[in-house]
Structure formats: C-alpha cells, structure tokens
PDB file of N, CA and C in Angstrom:
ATOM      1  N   UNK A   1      94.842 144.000 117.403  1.00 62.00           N
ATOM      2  CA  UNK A   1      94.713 144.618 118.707  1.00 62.00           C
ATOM      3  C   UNK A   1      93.305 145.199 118.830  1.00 62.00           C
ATOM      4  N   UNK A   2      92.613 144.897 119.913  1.00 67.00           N
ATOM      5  CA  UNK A   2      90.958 145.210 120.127  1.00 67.00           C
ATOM      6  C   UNK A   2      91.107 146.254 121.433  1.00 67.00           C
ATOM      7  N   UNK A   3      90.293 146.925 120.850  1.00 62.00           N
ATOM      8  CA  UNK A   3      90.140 148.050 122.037  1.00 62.00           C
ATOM      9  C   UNK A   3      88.504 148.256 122.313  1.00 62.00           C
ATOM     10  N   UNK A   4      88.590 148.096 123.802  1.00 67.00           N
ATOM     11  CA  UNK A   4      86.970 148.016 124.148  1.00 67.00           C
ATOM     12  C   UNK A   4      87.142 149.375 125.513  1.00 67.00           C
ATOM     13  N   UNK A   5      86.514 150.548 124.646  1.00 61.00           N
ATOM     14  CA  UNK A   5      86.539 151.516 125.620  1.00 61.00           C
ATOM     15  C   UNK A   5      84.965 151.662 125.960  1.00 61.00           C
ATOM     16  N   UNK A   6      85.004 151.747 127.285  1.00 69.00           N
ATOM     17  CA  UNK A   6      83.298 151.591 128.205  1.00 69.00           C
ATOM     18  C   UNK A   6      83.457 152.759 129.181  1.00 69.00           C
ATOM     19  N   UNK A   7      82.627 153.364 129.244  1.00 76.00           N
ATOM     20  CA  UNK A   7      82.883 154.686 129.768  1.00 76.00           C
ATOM     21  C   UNK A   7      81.087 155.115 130.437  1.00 76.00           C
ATOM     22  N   UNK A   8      80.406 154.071 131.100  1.00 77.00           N
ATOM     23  CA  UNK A   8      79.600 154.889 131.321  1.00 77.00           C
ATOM     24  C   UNK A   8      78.642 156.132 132.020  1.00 77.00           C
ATOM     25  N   UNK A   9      80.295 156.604 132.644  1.00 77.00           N
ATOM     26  CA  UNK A   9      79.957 157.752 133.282  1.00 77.00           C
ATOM     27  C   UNK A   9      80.115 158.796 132.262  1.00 77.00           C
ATOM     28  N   UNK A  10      80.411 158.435 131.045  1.00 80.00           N
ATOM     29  CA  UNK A  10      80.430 160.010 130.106  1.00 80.00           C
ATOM     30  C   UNK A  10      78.884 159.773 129.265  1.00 80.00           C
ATOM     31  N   UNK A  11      78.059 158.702 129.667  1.00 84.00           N
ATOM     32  CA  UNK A  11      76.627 159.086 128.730  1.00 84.00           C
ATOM     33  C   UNK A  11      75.373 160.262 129.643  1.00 84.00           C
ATOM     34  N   UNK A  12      75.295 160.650 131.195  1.00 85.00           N
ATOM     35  CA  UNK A  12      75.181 161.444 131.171  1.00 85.00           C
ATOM     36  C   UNK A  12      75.788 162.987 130.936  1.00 85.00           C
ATOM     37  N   UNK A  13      76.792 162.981 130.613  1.00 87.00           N
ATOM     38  CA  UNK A  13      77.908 164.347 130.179  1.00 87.00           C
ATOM     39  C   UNK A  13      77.154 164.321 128.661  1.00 87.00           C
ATOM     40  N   UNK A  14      77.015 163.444 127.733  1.00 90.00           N
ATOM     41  CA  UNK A  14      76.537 163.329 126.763  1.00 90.00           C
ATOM     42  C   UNK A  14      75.243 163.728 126.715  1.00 90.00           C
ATOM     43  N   UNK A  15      74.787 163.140 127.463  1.00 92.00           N
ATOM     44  CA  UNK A  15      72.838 164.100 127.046  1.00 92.00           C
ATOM     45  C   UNK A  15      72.775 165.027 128.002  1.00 92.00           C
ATOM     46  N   UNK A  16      73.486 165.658 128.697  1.00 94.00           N
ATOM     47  CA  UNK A  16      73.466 166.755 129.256  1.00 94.00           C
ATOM     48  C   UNK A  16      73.553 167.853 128.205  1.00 94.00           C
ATOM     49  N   UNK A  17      74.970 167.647 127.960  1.00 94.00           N
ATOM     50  CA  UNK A  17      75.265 168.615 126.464  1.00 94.00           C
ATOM     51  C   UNK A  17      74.306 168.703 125.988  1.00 94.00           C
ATOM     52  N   UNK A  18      73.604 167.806 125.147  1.00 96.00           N
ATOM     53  CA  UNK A  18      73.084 167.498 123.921  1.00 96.00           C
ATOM     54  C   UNK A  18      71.498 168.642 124.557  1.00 96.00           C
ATOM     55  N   UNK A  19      70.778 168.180 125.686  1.00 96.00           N
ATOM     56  CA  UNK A  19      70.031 169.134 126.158  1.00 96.00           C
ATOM     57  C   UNK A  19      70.140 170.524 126.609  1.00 96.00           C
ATOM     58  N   UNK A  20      71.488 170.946 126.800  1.00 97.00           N
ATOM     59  CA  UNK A  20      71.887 172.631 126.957  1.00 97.00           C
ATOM     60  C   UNK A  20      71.828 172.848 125.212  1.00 97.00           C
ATOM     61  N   UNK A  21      72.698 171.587 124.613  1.00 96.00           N
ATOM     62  CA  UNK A  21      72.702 172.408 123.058  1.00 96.00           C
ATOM     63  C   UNK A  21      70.919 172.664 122.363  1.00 96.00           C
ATOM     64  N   UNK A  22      69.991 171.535 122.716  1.00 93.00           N
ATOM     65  CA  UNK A  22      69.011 171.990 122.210  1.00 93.00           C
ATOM     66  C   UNK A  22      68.269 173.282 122.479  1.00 93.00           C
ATOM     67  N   UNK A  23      68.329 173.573 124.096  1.00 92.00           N
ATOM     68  CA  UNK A  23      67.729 174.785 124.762  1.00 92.00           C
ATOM     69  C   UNK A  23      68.229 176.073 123.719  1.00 92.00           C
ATOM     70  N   UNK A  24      69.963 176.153 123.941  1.00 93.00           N
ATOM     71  CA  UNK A  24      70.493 176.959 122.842  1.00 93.00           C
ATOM     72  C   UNK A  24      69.604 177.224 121.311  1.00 93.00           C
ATOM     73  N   UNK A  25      69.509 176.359 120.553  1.00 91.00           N
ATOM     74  CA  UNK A  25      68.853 176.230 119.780  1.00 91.00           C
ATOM     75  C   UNK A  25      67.705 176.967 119.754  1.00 91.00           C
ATOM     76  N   UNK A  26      66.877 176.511 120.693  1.00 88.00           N
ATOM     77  CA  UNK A  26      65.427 177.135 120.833  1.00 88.00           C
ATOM     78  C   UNK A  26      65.752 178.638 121.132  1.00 88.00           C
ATOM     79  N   UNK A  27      66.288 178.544 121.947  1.00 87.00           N
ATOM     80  CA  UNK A  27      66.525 180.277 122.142  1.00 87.00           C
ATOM     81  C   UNK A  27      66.919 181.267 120.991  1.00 87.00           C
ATOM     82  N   UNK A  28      67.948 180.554 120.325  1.00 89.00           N
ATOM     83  CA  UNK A  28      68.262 181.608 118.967  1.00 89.00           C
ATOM     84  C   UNK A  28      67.017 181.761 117.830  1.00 89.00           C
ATOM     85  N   UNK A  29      65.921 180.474 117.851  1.00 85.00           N
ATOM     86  CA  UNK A  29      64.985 180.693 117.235  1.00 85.00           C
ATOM     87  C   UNK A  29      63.714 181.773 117.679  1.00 85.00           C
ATOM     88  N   UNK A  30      63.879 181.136 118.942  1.00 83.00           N
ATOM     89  CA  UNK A  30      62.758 182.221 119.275  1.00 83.00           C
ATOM     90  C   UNK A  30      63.196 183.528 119.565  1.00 83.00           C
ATOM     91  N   UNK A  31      64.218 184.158 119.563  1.00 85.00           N
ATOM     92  CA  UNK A  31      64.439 185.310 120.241  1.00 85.00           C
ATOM     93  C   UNK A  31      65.141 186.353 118.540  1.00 85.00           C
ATOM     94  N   UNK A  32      65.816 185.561 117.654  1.00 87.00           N
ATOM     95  CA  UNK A  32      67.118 186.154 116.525  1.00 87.00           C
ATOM     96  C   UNK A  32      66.006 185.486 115.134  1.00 87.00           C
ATOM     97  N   UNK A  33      64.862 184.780 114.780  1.00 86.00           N
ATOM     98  CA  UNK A  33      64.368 184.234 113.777  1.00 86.00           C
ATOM     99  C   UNK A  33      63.499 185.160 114.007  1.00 86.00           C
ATOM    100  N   UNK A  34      62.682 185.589 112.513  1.00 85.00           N
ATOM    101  CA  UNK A  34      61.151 186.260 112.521  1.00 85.00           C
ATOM    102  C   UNK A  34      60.514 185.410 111.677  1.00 85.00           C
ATOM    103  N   UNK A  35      59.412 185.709 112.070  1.00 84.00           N
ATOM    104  CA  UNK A  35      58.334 184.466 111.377  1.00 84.00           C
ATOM    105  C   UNK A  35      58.312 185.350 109.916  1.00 84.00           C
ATOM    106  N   UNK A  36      57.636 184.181 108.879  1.00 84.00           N
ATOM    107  CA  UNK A  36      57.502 184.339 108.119  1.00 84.00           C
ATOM    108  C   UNK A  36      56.006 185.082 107.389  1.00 84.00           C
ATOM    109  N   UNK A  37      55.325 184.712 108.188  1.00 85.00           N
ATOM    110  CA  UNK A  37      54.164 185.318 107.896  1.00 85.00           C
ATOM    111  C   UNK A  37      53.817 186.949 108.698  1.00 85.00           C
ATOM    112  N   UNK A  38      53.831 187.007 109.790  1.00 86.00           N
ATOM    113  CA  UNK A  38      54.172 188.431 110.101  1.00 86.00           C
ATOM    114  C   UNK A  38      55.421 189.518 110.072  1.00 86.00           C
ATOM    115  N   UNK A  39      56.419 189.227 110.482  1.00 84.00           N
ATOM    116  CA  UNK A  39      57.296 189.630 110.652  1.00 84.00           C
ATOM    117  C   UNK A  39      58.410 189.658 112.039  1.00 84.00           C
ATOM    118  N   UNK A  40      57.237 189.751 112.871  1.00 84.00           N
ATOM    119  CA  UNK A  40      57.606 189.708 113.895  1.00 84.00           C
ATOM    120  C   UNK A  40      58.432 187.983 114.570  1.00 84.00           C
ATOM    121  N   UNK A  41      59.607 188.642 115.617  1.00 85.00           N
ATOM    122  CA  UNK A  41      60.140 187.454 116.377  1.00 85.00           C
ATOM    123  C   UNK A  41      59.058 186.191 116.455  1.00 85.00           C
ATOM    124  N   UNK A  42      59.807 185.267 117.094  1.00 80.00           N
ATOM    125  CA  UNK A  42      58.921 183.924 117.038  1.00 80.00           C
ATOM    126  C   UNK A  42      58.534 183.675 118.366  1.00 80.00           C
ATOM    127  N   UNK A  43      58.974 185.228 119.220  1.00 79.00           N
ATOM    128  CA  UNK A  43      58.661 184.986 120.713  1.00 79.00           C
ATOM    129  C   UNK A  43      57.631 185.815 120.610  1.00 79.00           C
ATOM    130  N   UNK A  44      57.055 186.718 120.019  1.00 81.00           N
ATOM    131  CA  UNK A  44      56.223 187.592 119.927  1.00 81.00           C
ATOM    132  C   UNK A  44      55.458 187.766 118.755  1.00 81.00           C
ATOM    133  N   UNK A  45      55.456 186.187 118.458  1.00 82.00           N
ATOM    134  CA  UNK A  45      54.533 185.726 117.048  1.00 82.00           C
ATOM    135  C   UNK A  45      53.302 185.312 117.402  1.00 82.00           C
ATOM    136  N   UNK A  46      52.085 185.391 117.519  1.00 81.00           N
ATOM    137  CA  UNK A  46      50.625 185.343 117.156  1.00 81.00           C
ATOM    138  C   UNK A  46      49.789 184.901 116.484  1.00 81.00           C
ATOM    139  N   UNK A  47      50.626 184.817 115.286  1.00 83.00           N
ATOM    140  CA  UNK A  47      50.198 183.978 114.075  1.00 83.00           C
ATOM    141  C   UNK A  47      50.070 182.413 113.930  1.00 83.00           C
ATOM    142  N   UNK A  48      50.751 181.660 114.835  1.00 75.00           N
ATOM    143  CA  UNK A  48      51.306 180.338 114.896  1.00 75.00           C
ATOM    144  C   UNK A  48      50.407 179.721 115.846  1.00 75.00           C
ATOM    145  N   UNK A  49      49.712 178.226 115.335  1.00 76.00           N
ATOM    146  CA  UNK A  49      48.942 177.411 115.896  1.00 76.00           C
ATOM    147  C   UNK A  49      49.296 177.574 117.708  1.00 76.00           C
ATOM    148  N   UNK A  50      48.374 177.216 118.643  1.00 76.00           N
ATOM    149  CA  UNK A  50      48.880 177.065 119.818  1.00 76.00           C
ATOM    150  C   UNK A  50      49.714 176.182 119.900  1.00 76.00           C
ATOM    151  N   UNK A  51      49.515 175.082 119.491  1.00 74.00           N
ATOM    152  CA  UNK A  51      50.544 173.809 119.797  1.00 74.00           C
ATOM    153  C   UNK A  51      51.787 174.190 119.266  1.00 74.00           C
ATOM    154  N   UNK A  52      52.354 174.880 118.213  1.00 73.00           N
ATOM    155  CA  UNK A  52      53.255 175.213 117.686  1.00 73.00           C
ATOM    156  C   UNK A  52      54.174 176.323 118.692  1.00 73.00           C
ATOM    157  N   UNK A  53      53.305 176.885 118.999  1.00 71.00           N
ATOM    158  CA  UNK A  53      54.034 177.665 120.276  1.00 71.00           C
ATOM    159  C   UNK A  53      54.483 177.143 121.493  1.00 71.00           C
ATOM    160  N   UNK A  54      53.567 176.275 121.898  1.00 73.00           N
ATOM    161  CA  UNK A  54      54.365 175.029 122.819  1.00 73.00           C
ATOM    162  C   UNK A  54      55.357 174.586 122.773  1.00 73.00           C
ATOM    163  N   UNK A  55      55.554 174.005 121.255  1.00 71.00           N
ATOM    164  CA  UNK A  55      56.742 173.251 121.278  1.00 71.00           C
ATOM    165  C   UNK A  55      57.819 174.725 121.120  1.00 71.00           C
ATOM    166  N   UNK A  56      57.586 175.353 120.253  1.00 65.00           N
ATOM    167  CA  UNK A  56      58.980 176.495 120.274  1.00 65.00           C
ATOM    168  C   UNK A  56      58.692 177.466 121.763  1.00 65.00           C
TER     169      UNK A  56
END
C-alpha cells in the first residue's frame, strides 16, 4: 500500500514557523547571552566586529 501525501499549502506554514523560530532564537541571544569577552549582553556588546553585529 503506497501513500503519496502532497500538501503544498503546508510549505509556507513550514517556513513561516521555521522564520518566527529563528527570530526567537536571535532574540534570546541577543537580549539573555553575555558576550564573552566583556561581559556585557550581546545587545549592548561593543566588542564584536561590525559585521558580526549585523548578522546578530
């Protein structure tokens, strides 16, 4: 017995998620992580290349 389930109205539900879960992500880093070299949050870190701050 073959089962061919096609569904492609659930692949945007899928990277929707997947992009709220990354935002999540970023947020707990930048706001609940402290850098390692100062101390301070990673939202109010200074220490870190510009580009590095871009991406976080």
């Amino acid at each position: 017995m073959e089962v061919n389930i096609r569904h492609p109205e659930l692949l945007p539900l899928f990277a929707t998620a997947l992009a709220i879960e990354v935002a999540h992500l970023r947020w707990i880093l930048l706001t609940q992580w402290n850098c390692k070299s100062c101390g301070t949050r990673h939202l109010d870190c200074a220490c870190k290349p510009a580009w590095m701050r871009m991406l976080l």
